[in-house]
PDB file of C-alpha atoms in Angstrom:
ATOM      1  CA  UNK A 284       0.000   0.000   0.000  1.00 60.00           C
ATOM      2  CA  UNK A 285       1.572   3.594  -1.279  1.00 64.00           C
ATOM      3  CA  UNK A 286       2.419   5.688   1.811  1.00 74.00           C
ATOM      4  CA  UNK A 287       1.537   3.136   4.422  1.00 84.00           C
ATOM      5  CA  UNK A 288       4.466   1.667   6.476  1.00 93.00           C
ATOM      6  CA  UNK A 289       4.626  -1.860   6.121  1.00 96.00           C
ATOM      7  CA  UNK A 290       3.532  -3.902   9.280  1.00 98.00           C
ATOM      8  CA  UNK A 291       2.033  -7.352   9.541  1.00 98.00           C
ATOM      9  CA  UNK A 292      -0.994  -8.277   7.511  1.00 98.00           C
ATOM     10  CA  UNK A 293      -3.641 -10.634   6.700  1.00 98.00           C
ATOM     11  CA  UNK A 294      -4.549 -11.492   3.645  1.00 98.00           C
ATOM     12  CA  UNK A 295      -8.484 -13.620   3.545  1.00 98.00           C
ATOM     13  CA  UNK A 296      -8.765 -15.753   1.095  1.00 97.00           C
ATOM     14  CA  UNK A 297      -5.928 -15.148  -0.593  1.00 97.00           C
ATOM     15  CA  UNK A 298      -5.977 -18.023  -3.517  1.00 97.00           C
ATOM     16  CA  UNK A 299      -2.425 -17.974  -5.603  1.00 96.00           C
ATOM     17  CA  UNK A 300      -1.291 -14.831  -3.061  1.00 96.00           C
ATOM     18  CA  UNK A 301      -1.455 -12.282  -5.792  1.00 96.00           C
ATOM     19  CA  UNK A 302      -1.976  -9.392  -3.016  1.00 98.00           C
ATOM     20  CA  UNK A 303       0.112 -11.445  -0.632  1.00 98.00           C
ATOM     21  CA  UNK A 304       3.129 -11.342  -2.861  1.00 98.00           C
ATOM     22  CA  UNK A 305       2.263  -7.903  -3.554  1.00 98.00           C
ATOM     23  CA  UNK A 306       2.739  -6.874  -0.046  1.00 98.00           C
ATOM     24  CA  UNK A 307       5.300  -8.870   1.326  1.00 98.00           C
ATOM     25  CA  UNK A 308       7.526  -8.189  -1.517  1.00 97.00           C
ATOM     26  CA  UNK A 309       6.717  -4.359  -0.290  1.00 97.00           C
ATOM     27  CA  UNK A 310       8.154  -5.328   3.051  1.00 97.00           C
ATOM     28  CA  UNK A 311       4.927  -6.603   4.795  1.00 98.00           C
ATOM     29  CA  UNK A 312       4.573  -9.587   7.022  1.00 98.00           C
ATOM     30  CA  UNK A 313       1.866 -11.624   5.597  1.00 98.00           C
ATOM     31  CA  UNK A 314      -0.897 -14.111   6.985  1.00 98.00           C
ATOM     32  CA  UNK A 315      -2.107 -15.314   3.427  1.00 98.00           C
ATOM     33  CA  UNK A 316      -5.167 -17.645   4.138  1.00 98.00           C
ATOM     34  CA  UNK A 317      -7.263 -19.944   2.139  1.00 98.00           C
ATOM     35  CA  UNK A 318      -9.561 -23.204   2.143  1.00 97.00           C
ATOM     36  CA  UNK A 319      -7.353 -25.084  -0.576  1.00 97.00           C
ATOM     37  CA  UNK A 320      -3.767 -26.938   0.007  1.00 98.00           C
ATOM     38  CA  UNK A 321      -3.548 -26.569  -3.644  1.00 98.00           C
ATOM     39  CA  UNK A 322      -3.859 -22.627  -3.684  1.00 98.00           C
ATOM     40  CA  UNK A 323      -1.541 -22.037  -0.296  1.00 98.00           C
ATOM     41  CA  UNK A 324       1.263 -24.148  -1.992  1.00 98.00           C
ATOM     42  CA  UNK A 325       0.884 -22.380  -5.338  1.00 98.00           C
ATOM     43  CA  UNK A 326       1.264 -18.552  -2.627  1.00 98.00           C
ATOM     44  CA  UNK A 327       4.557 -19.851  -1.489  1.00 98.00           C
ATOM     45  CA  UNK A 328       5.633 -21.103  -4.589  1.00 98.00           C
ATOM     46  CA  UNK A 329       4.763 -17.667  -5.889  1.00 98.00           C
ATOM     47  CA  UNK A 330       6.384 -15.953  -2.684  1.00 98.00           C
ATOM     48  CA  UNK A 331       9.662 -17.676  -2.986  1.00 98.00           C
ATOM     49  CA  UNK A 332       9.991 -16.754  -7.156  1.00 98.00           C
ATOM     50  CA  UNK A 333       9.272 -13.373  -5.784  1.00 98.00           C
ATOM     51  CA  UNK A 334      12.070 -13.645  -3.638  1.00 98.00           C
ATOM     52  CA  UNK A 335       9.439 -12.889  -0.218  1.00 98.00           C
ATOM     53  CA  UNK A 336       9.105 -16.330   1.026  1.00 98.00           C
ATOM     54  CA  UNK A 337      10.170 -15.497   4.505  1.00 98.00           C
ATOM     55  CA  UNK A 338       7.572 -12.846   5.154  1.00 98.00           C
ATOM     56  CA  UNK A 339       4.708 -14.960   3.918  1.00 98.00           C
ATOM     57  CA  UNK A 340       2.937 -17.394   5.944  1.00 98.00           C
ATOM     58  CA  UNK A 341       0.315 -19.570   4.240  1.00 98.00           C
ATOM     59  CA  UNK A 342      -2.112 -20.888   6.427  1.00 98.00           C
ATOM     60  CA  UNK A 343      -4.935 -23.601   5.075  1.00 98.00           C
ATOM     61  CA  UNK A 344      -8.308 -23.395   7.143  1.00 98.00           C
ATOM     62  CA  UNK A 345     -12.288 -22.714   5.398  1.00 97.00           C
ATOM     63  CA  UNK A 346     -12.880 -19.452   6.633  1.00 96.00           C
ATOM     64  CA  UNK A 347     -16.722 -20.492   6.737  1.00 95.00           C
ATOM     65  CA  UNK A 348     -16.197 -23.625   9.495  1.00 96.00           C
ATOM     66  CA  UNK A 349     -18.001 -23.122  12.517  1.00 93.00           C
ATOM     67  CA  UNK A 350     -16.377 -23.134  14.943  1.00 93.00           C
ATOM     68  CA  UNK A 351     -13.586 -21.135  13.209  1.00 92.00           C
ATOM     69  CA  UNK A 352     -11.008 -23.189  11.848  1.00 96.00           C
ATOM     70  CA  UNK A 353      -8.808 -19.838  11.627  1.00 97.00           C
ATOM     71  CA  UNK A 354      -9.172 -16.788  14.256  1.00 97.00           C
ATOM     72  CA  UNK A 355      -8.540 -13.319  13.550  1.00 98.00           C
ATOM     73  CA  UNK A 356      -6.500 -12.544  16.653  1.00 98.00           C
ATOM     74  CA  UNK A 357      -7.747  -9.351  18.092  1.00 98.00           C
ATOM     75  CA  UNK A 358      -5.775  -6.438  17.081  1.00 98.00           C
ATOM     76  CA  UNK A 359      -3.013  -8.499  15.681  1.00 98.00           C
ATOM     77  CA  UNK A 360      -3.066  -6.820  12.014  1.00 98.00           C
ATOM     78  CA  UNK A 361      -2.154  -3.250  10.628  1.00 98.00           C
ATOM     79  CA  UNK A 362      -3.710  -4.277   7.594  1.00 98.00           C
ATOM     80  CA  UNK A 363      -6.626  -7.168   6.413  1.00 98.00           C
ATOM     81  CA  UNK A 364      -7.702  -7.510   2.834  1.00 98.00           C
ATOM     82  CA  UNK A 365     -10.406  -8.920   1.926  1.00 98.00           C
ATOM     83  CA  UNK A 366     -11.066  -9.814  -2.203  1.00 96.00           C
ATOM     84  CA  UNK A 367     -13.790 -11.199  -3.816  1.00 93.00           C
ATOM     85  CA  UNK A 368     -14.817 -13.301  -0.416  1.00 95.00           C
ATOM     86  CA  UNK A 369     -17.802 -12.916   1.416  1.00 94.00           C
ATOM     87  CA  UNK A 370     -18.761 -14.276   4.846  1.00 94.00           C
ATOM     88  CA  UNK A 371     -20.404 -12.046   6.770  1.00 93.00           C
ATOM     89  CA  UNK A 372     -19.415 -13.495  10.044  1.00 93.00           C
ATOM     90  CA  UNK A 373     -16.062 -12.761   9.421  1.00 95.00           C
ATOM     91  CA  UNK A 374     -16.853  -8.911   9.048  1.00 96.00           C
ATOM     92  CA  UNK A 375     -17.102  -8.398  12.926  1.00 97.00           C
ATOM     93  CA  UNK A 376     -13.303 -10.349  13.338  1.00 97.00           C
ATOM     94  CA  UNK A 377     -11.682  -8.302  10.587  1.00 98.00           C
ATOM     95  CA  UNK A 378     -12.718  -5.070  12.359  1.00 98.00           C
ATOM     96  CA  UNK A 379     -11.374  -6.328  15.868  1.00 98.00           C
ATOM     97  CA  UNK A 380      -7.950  -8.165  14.032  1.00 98.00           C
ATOM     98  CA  UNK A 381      -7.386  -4.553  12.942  1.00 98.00           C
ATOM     99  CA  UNK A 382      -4.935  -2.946  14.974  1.00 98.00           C
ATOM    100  CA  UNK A 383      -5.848   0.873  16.158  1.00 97.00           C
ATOM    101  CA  UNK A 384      -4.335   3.244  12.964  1.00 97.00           C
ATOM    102  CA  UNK A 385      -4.785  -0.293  10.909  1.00 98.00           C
ATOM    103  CA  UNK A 386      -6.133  -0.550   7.792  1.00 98.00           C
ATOM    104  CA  UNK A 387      -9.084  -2.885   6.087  1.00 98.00           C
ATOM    105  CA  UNK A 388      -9.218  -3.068   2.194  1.00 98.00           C
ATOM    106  CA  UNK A 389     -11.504  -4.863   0.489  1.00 98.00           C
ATOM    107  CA  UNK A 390     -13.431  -5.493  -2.701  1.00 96.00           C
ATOM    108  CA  UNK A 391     -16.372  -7.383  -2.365  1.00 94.00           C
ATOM    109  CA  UNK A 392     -18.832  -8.390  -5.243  1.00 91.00           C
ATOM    110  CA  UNK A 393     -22.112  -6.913  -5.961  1.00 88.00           C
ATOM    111  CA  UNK A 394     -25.456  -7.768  -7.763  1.00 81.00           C
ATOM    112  CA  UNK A 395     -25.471  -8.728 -11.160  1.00 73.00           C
ATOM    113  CA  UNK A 396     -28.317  -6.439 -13.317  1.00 70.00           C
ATOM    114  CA  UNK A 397     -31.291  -7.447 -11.948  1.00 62.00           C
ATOM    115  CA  UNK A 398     -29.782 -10.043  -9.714  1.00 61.00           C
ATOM    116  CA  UNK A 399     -31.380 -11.162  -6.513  1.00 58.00           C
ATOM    117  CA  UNK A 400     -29.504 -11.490  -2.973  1.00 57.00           C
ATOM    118  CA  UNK A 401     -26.855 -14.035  -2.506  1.00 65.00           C
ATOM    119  CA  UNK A 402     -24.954 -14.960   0.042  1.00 68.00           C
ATOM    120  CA  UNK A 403     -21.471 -14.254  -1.710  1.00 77.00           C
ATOM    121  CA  UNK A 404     -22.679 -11.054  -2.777  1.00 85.00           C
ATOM    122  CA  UNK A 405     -23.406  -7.568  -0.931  1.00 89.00           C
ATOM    123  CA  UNK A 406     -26.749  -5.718  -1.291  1.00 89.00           C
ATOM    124  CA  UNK A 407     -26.012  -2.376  -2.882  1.00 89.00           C
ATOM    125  CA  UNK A 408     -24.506   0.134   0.333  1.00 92.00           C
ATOM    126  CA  UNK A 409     -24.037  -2.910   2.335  1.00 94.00           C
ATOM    127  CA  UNK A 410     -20.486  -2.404   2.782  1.00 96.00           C
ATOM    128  CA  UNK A 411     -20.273   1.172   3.059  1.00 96.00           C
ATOM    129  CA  UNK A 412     -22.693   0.736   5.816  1.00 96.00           C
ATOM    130  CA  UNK A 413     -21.224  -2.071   7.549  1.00 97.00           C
ATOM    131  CA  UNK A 414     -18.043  -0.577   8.005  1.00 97.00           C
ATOM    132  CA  UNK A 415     -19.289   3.065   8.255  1.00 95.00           C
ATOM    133  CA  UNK A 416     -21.211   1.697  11.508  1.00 97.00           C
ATOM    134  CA  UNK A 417     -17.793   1.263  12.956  1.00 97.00           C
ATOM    135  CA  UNK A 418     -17.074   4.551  13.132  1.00 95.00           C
ATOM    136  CA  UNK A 419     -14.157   3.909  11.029  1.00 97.00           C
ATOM    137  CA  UNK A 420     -12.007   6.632   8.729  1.00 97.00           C
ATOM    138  CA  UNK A 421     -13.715   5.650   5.739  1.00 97.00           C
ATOM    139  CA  UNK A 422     -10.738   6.849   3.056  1.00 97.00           C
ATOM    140  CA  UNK A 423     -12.399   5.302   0.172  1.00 97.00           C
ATOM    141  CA  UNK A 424     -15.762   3.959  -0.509  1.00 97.00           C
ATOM    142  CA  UNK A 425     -17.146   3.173  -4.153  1.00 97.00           C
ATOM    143  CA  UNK A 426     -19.553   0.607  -5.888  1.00 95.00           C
ATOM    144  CA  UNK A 427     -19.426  -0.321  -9.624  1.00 90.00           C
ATOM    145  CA  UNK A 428     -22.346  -1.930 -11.080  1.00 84.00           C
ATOM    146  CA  UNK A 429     -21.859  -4.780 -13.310  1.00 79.00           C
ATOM    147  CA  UNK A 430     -21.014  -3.831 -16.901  1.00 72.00           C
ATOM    148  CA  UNK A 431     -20.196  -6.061 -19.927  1.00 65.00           C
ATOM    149  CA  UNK A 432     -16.914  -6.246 -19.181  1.00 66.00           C
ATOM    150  CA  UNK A 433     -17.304  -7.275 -15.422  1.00 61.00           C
ATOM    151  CA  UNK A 434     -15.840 -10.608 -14.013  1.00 61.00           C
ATOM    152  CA  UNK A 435     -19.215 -13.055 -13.680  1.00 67.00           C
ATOM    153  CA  UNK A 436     -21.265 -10.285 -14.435  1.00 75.00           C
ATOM    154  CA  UNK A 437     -21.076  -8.983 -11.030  1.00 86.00           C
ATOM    155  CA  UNK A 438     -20.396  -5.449  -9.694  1.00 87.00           C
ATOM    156  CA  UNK A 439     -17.896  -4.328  -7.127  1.00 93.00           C
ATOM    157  CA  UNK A 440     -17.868  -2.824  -4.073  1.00 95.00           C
ATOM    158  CA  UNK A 441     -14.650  -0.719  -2.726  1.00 97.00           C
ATOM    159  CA  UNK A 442     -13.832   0.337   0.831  1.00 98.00           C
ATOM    160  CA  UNK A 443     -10.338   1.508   2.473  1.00 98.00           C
ATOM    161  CA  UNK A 444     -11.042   1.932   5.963  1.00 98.00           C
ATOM    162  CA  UNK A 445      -8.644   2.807   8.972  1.00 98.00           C
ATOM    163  CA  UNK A 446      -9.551   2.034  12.344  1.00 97.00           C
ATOM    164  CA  UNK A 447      -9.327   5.047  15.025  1.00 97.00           C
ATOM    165  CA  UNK A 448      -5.793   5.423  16.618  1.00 95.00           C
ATOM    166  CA  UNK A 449      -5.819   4.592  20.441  1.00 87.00           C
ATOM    167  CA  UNK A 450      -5.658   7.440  22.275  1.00 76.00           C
TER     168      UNK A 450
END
């Protein structure tokens, strides 16, 4: 992340690691995540061509398991991105793994045209208002509605966040 120190960070779902990579190669220490041995070997393969291996940490668990087969320690993070992966449960752990002055990033996926609620995708405002409830610095909020280029004909919604400094 431009201007933003690296720290530690957690990356949810993070598949291949493409913004695990990313980060560690940026300096960050990174919790990559993700339900498939297949994906969290193909993030440190990825890590170590990068020349990063050592600040990544891939960890397999389904983020969905009740009870938690992963958990968001509280204020352990100075960053958590979330991409393309929606459980709602998780929402209230990412905002207490962020550390005070922390960051959350995520894009989440929206409606398709004239698409009906699912439970992988956000209601138009949902995540603006989830997070905004926090009483978060919200630093960058945005939805894009599904066009014809969009990825599964969904939309996408945008929020950089940063959690209150103590003090």
């Amino acid at each position: 992340m431009s201007g933003v120190p690296p720290g530690r960070a957690l990356d949810l779902a993070s598949g291949a690691g493409r913004h695990a990579v990313w980060l560690a190669e940026r300096g960050w220490q990174v919790d990559a995540v993700d339900g498939s041995q297949a994906a969290v070997r193909l993030l440190l393969a990825n890590a170590a061509r990068a020349g990063c291996r050592e600040r990544v940490a891939g960890h397999i668990a389904d983020l969905e398991a009740d009870p938690p087969e992963f958990v968001i320690p509280t204020a352990a993070y100075d960053l958590i991105v979330d991409c393309y992966f929606l459980h709602r449960p998780l929402l209230e752990a990412i905002r207490d793994g962020v550390r005070p002055g922390g960051l959350f990033v995520a894009a989440l996926h929206l409606p398709a045209p004239g698409g009906g609620g699912h439970r992988f995708v956000l209601r138009e405002g949902e995540l603006a208002e989830t997070v905004g409830a926090w009483t978060w610095e919200i630093r960058h909020s945005a939805e894009r509605p599904a066009g014809p280029d969009s990825e599964h004909g969904l939309g996408v919604a945008e929020i950089i966040a940063r959690r209150p400094p103590a003090g």
